[in-house]
XYZ file of C-alpha atoms in Angstrom:
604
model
C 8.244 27.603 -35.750
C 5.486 24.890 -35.132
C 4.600 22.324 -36.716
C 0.330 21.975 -37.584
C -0.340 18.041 -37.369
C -3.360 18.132 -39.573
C -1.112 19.595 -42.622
C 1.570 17.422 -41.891
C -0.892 14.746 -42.762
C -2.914 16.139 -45.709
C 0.672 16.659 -47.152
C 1.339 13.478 -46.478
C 4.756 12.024 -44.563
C 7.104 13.427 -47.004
C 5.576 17.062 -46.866
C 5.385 16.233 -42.715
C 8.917 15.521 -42.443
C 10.278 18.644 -44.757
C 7.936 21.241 -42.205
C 9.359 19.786 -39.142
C 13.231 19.483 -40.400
C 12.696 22.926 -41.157
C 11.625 23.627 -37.582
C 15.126 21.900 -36.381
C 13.022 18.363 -35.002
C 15.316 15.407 -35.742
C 13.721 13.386 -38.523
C 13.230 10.479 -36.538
C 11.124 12.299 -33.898
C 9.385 13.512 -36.986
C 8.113 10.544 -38.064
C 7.348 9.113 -34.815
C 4.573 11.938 -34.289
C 3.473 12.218 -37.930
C 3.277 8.544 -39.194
C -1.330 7.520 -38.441
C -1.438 4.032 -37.508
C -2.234 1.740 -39.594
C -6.163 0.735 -39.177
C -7.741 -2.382 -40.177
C -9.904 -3.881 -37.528
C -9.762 -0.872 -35.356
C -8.743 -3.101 -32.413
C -5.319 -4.494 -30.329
C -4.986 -7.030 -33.437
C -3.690 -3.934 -35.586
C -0.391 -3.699 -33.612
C 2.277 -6.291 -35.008
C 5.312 -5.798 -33.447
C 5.667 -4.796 -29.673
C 9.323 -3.593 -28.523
C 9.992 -3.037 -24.785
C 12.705 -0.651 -23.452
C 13.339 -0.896 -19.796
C 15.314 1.852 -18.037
C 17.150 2.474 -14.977
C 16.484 3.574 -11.198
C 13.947 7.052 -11.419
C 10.424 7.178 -9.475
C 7.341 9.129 -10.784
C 7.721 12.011 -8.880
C 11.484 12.335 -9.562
C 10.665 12.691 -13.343
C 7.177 13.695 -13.306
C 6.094 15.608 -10.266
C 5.924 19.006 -11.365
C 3.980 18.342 -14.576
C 0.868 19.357 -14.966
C -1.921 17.353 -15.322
C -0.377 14.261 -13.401
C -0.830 12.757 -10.280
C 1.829 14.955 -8.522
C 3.216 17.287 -6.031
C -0.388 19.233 -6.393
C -1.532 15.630 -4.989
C -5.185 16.951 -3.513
C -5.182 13.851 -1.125
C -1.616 13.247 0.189
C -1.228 10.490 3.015
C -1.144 11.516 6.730
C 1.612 10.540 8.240
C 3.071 10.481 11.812
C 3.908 13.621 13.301
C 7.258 15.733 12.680
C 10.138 16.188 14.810
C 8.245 19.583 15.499
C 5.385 17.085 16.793
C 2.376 18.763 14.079
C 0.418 17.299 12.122
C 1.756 16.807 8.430
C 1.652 14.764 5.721
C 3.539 12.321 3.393
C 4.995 15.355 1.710
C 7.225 16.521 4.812
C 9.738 13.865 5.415
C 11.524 13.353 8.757
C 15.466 12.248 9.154
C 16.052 11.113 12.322
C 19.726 10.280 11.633
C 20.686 13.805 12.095
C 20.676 15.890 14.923
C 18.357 17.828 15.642
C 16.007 15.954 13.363
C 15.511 17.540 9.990
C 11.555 17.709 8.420
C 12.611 17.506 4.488
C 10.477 17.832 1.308
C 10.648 17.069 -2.877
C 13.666 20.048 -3.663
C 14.652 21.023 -7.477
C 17.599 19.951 -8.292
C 17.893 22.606 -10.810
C 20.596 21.624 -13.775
C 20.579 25.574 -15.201
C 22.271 26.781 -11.877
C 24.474 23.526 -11.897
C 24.571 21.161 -14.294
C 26.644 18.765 -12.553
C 23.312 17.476 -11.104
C 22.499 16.214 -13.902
C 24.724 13.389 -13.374
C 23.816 13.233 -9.566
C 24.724 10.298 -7.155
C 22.279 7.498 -6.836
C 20.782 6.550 -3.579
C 20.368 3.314 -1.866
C 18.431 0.846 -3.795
C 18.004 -2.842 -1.865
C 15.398 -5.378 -0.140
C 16.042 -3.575 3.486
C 15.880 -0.116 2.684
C 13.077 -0.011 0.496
C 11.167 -2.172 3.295
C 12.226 0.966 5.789
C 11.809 3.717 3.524
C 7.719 2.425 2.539
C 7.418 0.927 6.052
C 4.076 -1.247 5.417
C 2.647 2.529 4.040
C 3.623 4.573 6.703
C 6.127 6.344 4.507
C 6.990 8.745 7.256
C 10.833 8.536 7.200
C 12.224 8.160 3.709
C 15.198 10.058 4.367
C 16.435 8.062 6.678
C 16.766 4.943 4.352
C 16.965 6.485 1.117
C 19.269 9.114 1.899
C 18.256 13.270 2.339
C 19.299 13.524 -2.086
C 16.568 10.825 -2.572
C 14.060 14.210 -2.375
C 15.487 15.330 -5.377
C 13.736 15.830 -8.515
C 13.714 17.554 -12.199
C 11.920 20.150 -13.407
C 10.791 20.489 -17.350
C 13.181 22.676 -18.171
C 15.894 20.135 -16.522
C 14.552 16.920 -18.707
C 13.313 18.845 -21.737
C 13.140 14.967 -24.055
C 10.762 12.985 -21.430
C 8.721 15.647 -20.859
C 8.124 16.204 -24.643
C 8.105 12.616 -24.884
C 5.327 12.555 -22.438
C 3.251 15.245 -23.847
C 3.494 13.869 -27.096
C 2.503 10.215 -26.954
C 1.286 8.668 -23.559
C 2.289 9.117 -19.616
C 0.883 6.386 -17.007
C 0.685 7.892 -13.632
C -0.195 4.605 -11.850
C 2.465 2.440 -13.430
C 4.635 0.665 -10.114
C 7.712 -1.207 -9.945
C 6.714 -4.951 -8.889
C 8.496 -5.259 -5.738
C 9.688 -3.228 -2.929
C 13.763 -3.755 -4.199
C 16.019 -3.351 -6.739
C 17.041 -4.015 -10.589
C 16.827 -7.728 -11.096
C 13.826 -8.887 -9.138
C 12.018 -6.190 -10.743
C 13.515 -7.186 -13.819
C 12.019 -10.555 -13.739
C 8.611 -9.795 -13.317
C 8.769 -7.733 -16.739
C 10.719 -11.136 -18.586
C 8.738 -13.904 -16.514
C 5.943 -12.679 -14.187
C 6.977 -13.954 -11.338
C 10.320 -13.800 -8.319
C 9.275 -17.234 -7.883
C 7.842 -16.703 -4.350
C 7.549 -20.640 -3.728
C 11.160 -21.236 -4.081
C 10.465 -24.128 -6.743
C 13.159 -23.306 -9.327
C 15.707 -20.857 -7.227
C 13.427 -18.452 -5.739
C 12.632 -16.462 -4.096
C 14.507 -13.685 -5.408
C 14.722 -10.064 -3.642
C 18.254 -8.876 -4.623
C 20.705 -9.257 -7.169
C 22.851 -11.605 -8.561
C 25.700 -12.084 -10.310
C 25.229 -13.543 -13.834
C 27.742 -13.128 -15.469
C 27.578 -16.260 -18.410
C 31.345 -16.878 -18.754
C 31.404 -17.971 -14.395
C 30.448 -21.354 -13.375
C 26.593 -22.157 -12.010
C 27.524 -22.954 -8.492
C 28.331 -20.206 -5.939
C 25.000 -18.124 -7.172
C 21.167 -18.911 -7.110
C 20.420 -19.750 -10.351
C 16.821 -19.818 -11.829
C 15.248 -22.711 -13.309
C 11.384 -21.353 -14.148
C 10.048 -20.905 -17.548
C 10.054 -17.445 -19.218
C 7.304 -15.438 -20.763
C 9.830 -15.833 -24.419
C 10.346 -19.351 -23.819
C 6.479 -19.258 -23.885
C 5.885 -17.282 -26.517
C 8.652 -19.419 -28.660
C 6.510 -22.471 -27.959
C 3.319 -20.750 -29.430
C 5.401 -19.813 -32.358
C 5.453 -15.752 -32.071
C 8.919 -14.415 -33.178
C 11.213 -12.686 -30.186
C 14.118 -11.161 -29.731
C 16.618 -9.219 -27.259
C 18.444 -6.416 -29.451
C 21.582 -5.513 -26.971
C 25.194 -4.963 -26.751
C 26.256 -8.355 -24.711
C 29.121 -7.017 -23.070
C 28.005 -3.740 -22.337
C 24.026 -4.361 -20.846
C 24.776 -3.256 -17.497
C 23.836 -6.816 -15.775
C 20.043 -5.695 -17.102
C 19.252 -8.810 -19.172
C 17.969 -11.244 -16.137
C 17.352 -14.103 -18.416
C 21.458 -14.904 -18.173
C 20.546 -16.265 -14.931
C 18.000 -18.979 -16.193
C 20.063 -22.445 -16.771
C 17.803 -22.636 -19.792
C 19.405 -19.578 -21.111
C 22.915 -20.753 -19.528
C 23.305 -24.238 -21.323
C 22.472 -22.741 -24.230
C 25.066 -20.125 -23.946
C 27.421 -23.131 -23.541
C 25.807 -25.238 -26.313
C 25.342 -27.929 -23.983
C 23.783 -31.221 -25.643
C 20.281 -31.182 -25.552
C 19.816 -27.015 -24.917
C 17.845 -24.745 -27.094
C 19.743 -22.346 -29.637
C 17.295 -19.904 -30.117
C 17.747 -19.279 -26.850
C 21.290 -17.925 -27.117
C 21.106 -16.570 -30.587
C 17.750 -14.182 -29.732
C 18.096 -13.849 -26.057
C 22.497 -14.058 -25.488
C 23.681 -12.636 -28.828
C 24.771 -8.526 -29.628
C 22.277 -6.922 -31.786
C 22.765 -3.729 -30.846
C 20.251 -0.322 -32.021
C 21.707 -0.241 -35.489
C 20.885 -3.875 -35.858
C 17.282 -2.861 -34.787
C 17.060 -0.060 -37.601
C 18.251 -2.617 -40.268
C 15.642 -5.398 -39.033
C 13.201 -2.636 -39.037
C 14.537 -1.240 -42.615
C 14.475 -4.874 -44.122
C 11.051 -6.354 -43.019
C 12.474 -8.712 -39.430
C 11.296 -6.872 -36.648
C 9.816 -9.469 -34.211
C 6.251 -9.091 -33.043
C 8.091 -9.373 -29.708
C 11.421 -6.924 -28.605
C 13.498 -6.278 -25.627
C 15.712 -3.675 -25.458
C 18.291 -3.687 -23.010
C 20.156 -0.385 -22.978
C 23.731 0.318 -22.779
C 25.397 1.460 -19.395
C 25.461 5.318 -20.642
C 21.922 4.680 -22.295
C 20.364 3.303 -18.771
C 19.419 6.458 -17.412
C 20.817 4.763 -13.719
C 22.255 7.697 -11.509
C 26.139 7.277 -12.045
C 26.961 5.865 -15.022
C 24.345 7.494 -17.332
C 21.634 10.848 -16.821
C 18.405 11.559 -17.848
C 20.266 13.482 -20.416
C 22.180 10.544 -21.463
C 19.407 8.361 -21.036
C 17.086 10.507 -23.671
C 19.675 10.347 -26.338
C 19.599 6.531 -26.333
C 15.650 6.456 -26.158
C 16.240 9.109 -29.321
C 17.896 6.544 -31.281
C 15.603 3.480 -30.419
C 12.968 5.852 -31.901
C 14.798 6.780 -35.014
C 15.414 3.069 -35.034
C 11.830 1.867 -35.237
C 11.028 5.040 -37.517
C 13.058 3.669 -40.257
C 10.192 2.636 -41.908
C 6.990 4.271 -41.338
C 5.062 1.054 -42.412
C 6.528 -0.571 -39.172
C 6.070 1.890 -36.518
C 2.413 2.458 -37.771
C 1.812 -0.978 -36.534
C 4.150 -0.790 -33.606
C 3.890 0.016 -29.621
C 7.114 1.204 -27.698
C 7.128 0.783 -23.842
C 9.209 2.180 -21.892
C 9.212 1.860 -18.254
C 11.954 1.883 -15.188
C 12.567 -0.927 -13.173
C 12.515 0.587 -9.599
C 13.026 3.960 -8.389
C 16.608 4.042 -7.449
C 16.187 5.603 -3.699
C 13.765 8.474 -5.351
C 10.751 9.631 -3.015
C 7.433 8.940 -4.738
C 4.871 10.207 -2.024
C 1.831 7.407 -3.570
C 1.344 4.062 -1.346
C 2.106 1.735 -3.375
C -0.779 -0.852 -3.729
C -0.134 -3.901 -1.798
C -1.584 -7.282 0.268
C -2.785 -6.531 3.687
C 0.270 -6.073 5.813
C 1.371 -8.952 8.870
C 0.363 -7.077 12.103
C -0.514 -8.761 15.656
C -2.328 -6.010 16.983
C -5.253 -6.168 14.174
C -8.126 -9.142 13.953
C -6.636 -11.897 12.423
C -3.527 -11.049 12.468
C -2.868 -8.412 9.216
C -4.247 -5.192 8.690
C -6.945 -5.337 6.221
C -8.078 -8.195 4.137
C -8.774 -9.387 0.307
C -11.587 -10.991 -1.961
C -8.959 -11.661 -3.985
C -6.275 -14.509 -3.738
C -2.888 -13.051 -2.334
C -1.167 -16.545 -2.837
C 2.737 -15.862 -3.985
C 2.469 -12.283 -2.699
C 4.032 -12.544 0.652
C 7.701 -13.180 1.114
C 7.843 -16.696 4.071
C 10.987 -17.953 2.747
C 14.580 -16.729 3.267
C 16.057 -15.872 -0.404
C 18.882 -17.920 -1.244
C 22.061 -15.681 -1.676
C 20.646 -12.423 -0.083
C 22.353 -11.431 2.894
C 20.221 -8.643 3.860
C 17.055 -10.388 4.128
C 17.097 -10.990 7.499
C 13.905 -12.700 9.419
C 12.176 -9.312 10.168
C 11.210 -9.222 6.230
C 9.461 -12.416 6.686
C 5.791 -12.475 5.776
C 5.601 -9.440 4.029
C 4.532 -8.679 0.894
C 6.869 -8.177 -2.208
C 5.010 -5.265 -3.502
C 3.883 -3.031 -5.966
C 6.588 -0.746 -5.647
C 6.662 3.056 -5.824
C 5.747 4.347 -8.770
C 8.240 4.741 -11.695
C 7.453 6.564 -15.096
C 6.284 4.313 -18.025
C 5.860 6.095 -21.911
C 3.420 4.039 -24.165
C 4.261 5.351 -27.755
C 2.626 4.433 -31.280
C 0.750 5.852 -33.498
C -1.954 4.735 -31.123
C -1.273 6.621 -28.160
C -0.047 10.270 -29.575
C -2.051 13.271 -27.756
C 0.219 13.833 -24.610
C -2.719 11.102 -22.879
C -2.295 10.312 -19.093
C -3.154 7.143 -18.052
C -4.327 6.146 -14.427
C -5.049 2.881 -13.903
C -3.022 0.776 -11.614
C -0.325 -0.856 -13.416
C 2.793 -2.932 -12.736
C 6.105 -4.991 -14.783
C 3.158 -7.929 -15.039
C 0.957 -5.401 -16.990
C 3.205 -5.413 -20.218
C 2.921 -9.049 -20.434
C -0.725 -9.083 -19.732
C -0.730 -6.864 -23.431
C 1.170 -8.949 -24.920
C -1.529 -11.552 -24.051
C -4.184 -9.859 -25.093
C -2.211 -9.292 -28.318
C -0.868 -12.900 -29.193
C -2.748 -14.834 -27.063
C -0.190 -16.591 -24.973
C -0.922 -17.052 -21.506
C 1.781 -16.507 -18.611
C 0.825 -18.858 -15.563
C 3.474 -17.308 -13.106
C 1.307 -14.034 -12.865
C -0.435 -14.248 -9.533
C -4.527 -13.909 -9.356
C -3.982 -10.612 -7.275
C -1.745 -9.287 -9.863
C -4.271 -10.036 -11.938
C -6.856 -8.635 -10.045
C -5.884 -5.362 -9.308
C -3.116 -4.174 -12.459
C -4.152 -3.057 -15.734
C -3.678 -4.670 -18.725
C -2.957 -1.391 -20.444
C -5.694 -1.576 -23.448
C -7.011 1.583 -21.886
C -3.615 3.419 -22.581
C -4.957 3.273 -26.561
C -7.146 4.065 -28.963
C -7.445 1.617 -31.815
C -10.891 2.693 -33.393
C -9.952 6.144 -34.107
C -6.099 6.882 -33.664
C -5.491 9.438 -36.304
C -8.499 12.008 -35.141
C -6.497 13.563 -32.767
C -5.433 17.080 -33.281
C -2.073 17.881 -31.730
C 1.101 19.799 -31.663
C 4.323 18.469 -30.680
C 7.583 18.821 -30.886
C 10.163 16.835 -29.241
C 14.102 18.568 -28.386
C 17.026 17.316 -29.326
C 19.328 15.254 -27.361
C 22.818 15.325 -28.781
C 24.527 18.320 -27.059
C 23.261 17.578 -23.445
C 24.074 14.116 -23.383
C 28.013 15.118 -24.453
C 27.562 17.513 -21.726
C 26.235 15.028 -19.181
C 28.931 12.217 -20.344
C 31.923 15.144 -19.728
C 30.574 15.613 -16.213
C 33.895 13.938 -13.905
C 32.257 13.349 -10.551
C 28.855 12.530 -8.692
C 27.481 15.597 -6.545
C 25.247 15.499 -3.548
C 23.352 18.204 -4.070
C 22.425 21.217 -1.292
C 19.180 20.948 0.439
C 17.124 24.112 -0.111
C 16.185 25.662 3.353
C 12.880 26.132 2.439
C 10.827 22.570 3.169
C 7.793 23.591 2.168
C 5.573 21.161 -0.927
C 6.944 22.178 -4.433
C 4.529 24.002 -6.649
C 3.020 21.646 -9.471
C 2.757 22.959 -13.333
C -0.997 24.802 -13.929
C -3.075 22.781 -16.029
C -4.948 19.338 -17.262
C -4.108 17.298 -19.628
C -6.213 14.479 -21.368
C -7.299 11.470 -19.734
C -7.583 7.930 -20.733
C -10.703 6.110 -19.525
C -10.517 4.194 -16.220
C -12.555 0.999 -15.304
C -13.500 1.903 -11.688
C -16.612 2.143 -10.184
C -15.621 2.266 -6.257
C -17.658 3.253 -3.076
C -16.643 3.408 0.326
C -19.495 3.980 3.183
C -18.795 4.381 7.173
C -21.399 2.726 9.528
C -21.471 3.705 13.210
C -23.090 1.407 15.961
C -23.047 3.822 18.876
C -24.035 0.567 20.821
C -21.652 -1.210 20.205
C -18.908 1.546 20.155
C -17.911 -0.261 16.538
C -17.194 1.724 12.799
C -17.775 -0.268 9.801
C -16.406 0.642 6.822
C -17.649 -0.829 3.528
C -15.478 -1.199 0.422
C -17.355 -1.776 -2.804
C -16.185 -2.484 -6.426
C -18.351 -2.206 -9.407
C -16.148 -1.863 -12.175
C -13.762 -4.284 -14.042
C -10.440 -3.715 -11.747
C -10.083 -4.353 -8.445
C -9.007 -2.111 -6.173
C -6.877 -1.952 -2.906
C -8.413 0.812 -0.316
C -5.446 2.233 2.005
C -7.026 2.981 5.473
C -5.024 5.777 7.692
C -6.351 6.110 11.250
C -5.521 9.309 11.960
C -5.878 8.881 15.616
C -3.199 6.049 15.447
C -0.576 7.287 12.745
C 2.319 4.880 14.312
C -0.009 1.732 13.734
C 0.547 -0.351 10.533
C -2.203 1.147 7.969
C -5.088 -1.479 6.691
C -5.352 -2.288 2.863
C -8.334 -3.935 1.206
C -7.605 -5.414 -1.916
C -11.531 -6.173 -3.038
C -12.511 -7.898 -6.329
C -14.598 -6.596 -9.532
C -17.815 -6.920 -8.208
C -17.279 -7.773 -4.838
C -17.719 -6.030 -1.461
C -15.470 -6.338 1.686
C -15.902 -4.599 5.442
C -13.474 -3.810 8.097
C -14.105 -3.031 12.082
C -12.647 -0.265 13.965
C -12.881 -0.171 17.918
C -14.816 2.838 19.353
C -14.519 2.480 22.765
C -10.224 2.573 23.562
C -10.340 6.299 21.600
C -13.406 7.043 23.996
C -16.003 7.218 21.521
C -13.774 9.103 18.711
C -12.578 8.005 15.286
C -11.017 9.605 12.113
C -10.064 7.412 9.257
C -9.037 8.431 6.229
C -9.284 5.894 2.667
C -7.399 6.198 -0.515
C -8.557 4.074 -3.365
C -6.719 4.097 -7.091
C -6.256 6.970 -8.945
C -6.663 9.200 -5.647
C -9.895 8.521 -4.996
C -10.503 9.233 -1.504
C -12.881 8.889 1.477
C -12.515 10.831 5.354
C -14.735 9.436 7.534
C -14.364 11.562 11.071
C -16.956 12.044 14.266
């Protein structure tokens, strides 16, 4: 049975909520889809509360590949890459593992949880400082396998993560939303709760790796952090926060137990702030956020850190398990459908685990000797703080070959944006990072976060484009989200951690058939080739006329094996780069990805 959206709302919620309990959707799903948002100035100032839900270790393509309408495996403009261990041509889609012998050329494979279930609860893959550094490899991204393990290829189909896709169709999927930095859970963590790794090494920076912070061991023997965060900030300007968690069960995912701020409080220490520990270090766990919502105290500000089951990391939790918990933060927030019509839910994934994403992430020019002035490419844009020239205190794999590169973006992970402003099954495309969700919450509230860099800044969305608050209730649409309960029991009963069996067919995955809506982007790019036969010199010209900037990725496909130039180049701004005729006798073939796969191939 369906459910018609327009009746549901000319019958108003109660009549809504009888149709779709009658079609077996959980009442709090219900409500989520059939509660309009509540318009007053038709603009960003309608949305009061803003609640933030950040999940474990998937990539884009892991979740999200096969769907239609989405930047994914039907990817028009993959990356070249070096050649195979068959020595032809390919691109970023065929992988090569060099570790085994002979080499093996490996692409995205199903991991299909109808003929085996037990993947559903698959073994995680390597997830640290080196090997993402090895696995991107300054945007060569030829060998992913090799650092991330042959399982890191692995991905769901709809019919294996039946929730997120529904969730996706029915409210908002960004398809340009990156981690923050090439590593793992807590540094990305801190870019979402301060902005900032602290790349200076001012206040216990800077930070690539994890630490332990546990609250109940003594300061010394870790780094600990000493930099303001983006609460403490919004505290100061008087907005309302909070952290609703289960303290001893969090998973290590709350990264402000590592700020001394956030420490001496813990320890009521003379002079430290109790706010701190009571909203930031105190259990208020999901039915705690259904009674604040019930009686009138949500925050305008939430974090949500999930349980270990609820985390969705490979291991201890499942996408299964993982869509059961983001079930119950939306029945949560439903409680009261004069709340969530004036509320936005985020959720987004700290890093990718190990899981392939086949998009360069967006980055500073890379360190390179070979090219004119020592990196490859350049910026308009200041890339101060985005380069890592110090050794991070407590690290021990970041060894002095890391030096001087930059921290990120990261692959791409999936990010939901759900309210009543963003139902429609939307994609959104602009170039987005951990930094973006507090660049909303400035444009919300008003309260500025200084650690953000300028290039940051620059080049990631702010996410206003992900909504529409002048007409949110015109949209005509259909969904209906599954329920979670029985395949999370299943996933939780599951007693091991398989490595699933390589298909022996490597060829690309098929993509779903299909488009699906688009939100507006702000880019107006242009890139132009210039030959000067006399001078046996190519010019390429990167232009930006609309309100992002944009990093161009430049593949010389005569010279796969050589670092790849970026151009990061401001709103408004213009930038060249040189290529050398005469050492290729005359020849040249370059090959330039902009956002949202935008592409140029300049060859003669």
């Amino acid at each position: 049975m369906s459910v018609d959206r327009r009746s549901l709302l000319a019958g108003g919620l109660a009549g809504g909520l009888g149709a779709a309990l009658a079609a077996g959707l959980p009442a709090s799903l219900a409500r989520a889809l059939s509660i309009p948002a509540d318009v007053r100035k038709g603009t960003i100032e309608d949305v009061a509360h803003v609640v933030i839900l950040m999940q474990e270790n998937r990539s884009f393509d892991h979740y999200f590949g096969a769907m239609a309408g989405v930047r994914g495996f039907g990817d028009a403009h993959p990356i070249p890459v070096a050649v195979g261990s068959d020595g032809a041509p390919r691109d970023v889609w065929t992988q090569t593992d060099r570790t085994v012998q002979p080499p093996a050329d490996i692409s995205p494979f199903h991991l299909s949880t109808e003929a085996n279930f037990d993947l559903m609860r698959m073994e995680g893959t390597p997830h640290h400082w080196p090997d993402a550094q090895a696995a991107w490899d300054q945007g060569r991204m030829a060998h992913w396998p090799e650092a991330k393990t042959q399982r890191a290829l692995g991905f769901y189909r709809r019919e294996d993560i039946p929730f997120q896709y529904a969730m996706a169709e029915a409210f908002t999927l960004c398809d340009a939303y990156h981690c923050s930095v090439q590593t793992g859970t807590n540094t990305n963590r801190l870019f979402l709760f301060s902005g900032t790794n602290d790349p200076h090494g001012l206040a216990g920076g800077p930070v690539v790796d994890n630490v332990d912070d546990d609250l109940n061991k003594p300061d010394d023997g870790q780094p600990r952090y000493d930099w303001t965060t983006y609460a403490e900030r919004l505290q100061a300007a008087g907005i309302d926060w909070r952290h609703y968690q289960n303290l001893a069960d969090n998973f290590g995912d709350n990264p402000v137990q590592n700020f001394m701020a956030y420490r001496r409080a813990w320890r009521d220490e003379p002079g430290s702030d109790p706010a701190l520990k009571d909203r930031a270090l105190s259990t208020r766990d999901l039915d705690q956020l259904k009674a604040d919502v019930l009686g009138g105290r949500l925050p305008q500000v939430s974090w949500i850190i999930g349980t270990a089951e609820g985390s969705e990391h490979p291991g201890p939790s499942s996408p299964a398990q993982g869509a059961d918990y983001m079930a119950r933060v939306i029945d949560a927030l439903t409680a009261d459908p004069a709340v969530w019509a004036r509320t936005v839910l985020f959720i987004n994934f700290d890093e990718n685990d190990g899981f392939f994403d086949h998009v360069p992430p967006p980055a500073p020019p890379s360190p390179d000797p070979q090219a004119p002035g020592g990196f490859a490419g350049a910026s308009t844009v200041s890339t101060a703080g985005e380069y890592h020239r110090l050794p991070a205190p407590g690290a021990d794999g970041d060894t002095a070959e890391f030096r001087g590169r930059p921290y990120g973006l990261g692959p791409r992970v999936p990010m939901y944006v759900l309210s009543p402003w963003s139902r429609g099954g939307w994609v959104h495309s602009e170039v987005a990072d951990h930094t973006s969700v507090i660049r909303f919450l400035e444009r919300r509230f008003g309260v500025m976060e200084p650690n953000i860099s300028a290039w940051r800044r620059a080049v990631c969305s702010d996410l206003t484009t992900a909504f529409d608050f002048a007409t949110p209730n015109d949209t005509d649409f259909t969904r209906l989200l599954p329920d979670t309960t029985d395949a999370r029991l299943r996933a939780a009963a599951i007693p091991h951690q398989p490595t699933p069996v390589l298909p022996a067919d490597h060829s690309r995955p098929p993509q779903e058939p299909g488009e699906r809506p688009a939100r507006p982007t702000r880019y107006r790019l242009q890139a132009t080739c210039d030959v000067n036969a006399d001078r046996s010199e190519a010019t390429l010209t990167f232009s930006v006329q609309g309100e992002l900037a944009a990093v161009f990725h430049v593949y010389d496909r005569l010279h796969l094996d050589r670092v790849p130039r970026r151009y990061t180049v401001g709103a408004g701004e213009s930038l060249t780069g040189v290529w050398a005729l005469a050492p290729d006798g005359g020849r040249y073939d370059l090959w330039v990805l902009g956002p949202s796969g935008r592409v140029g191939h300049f060859v003669g």
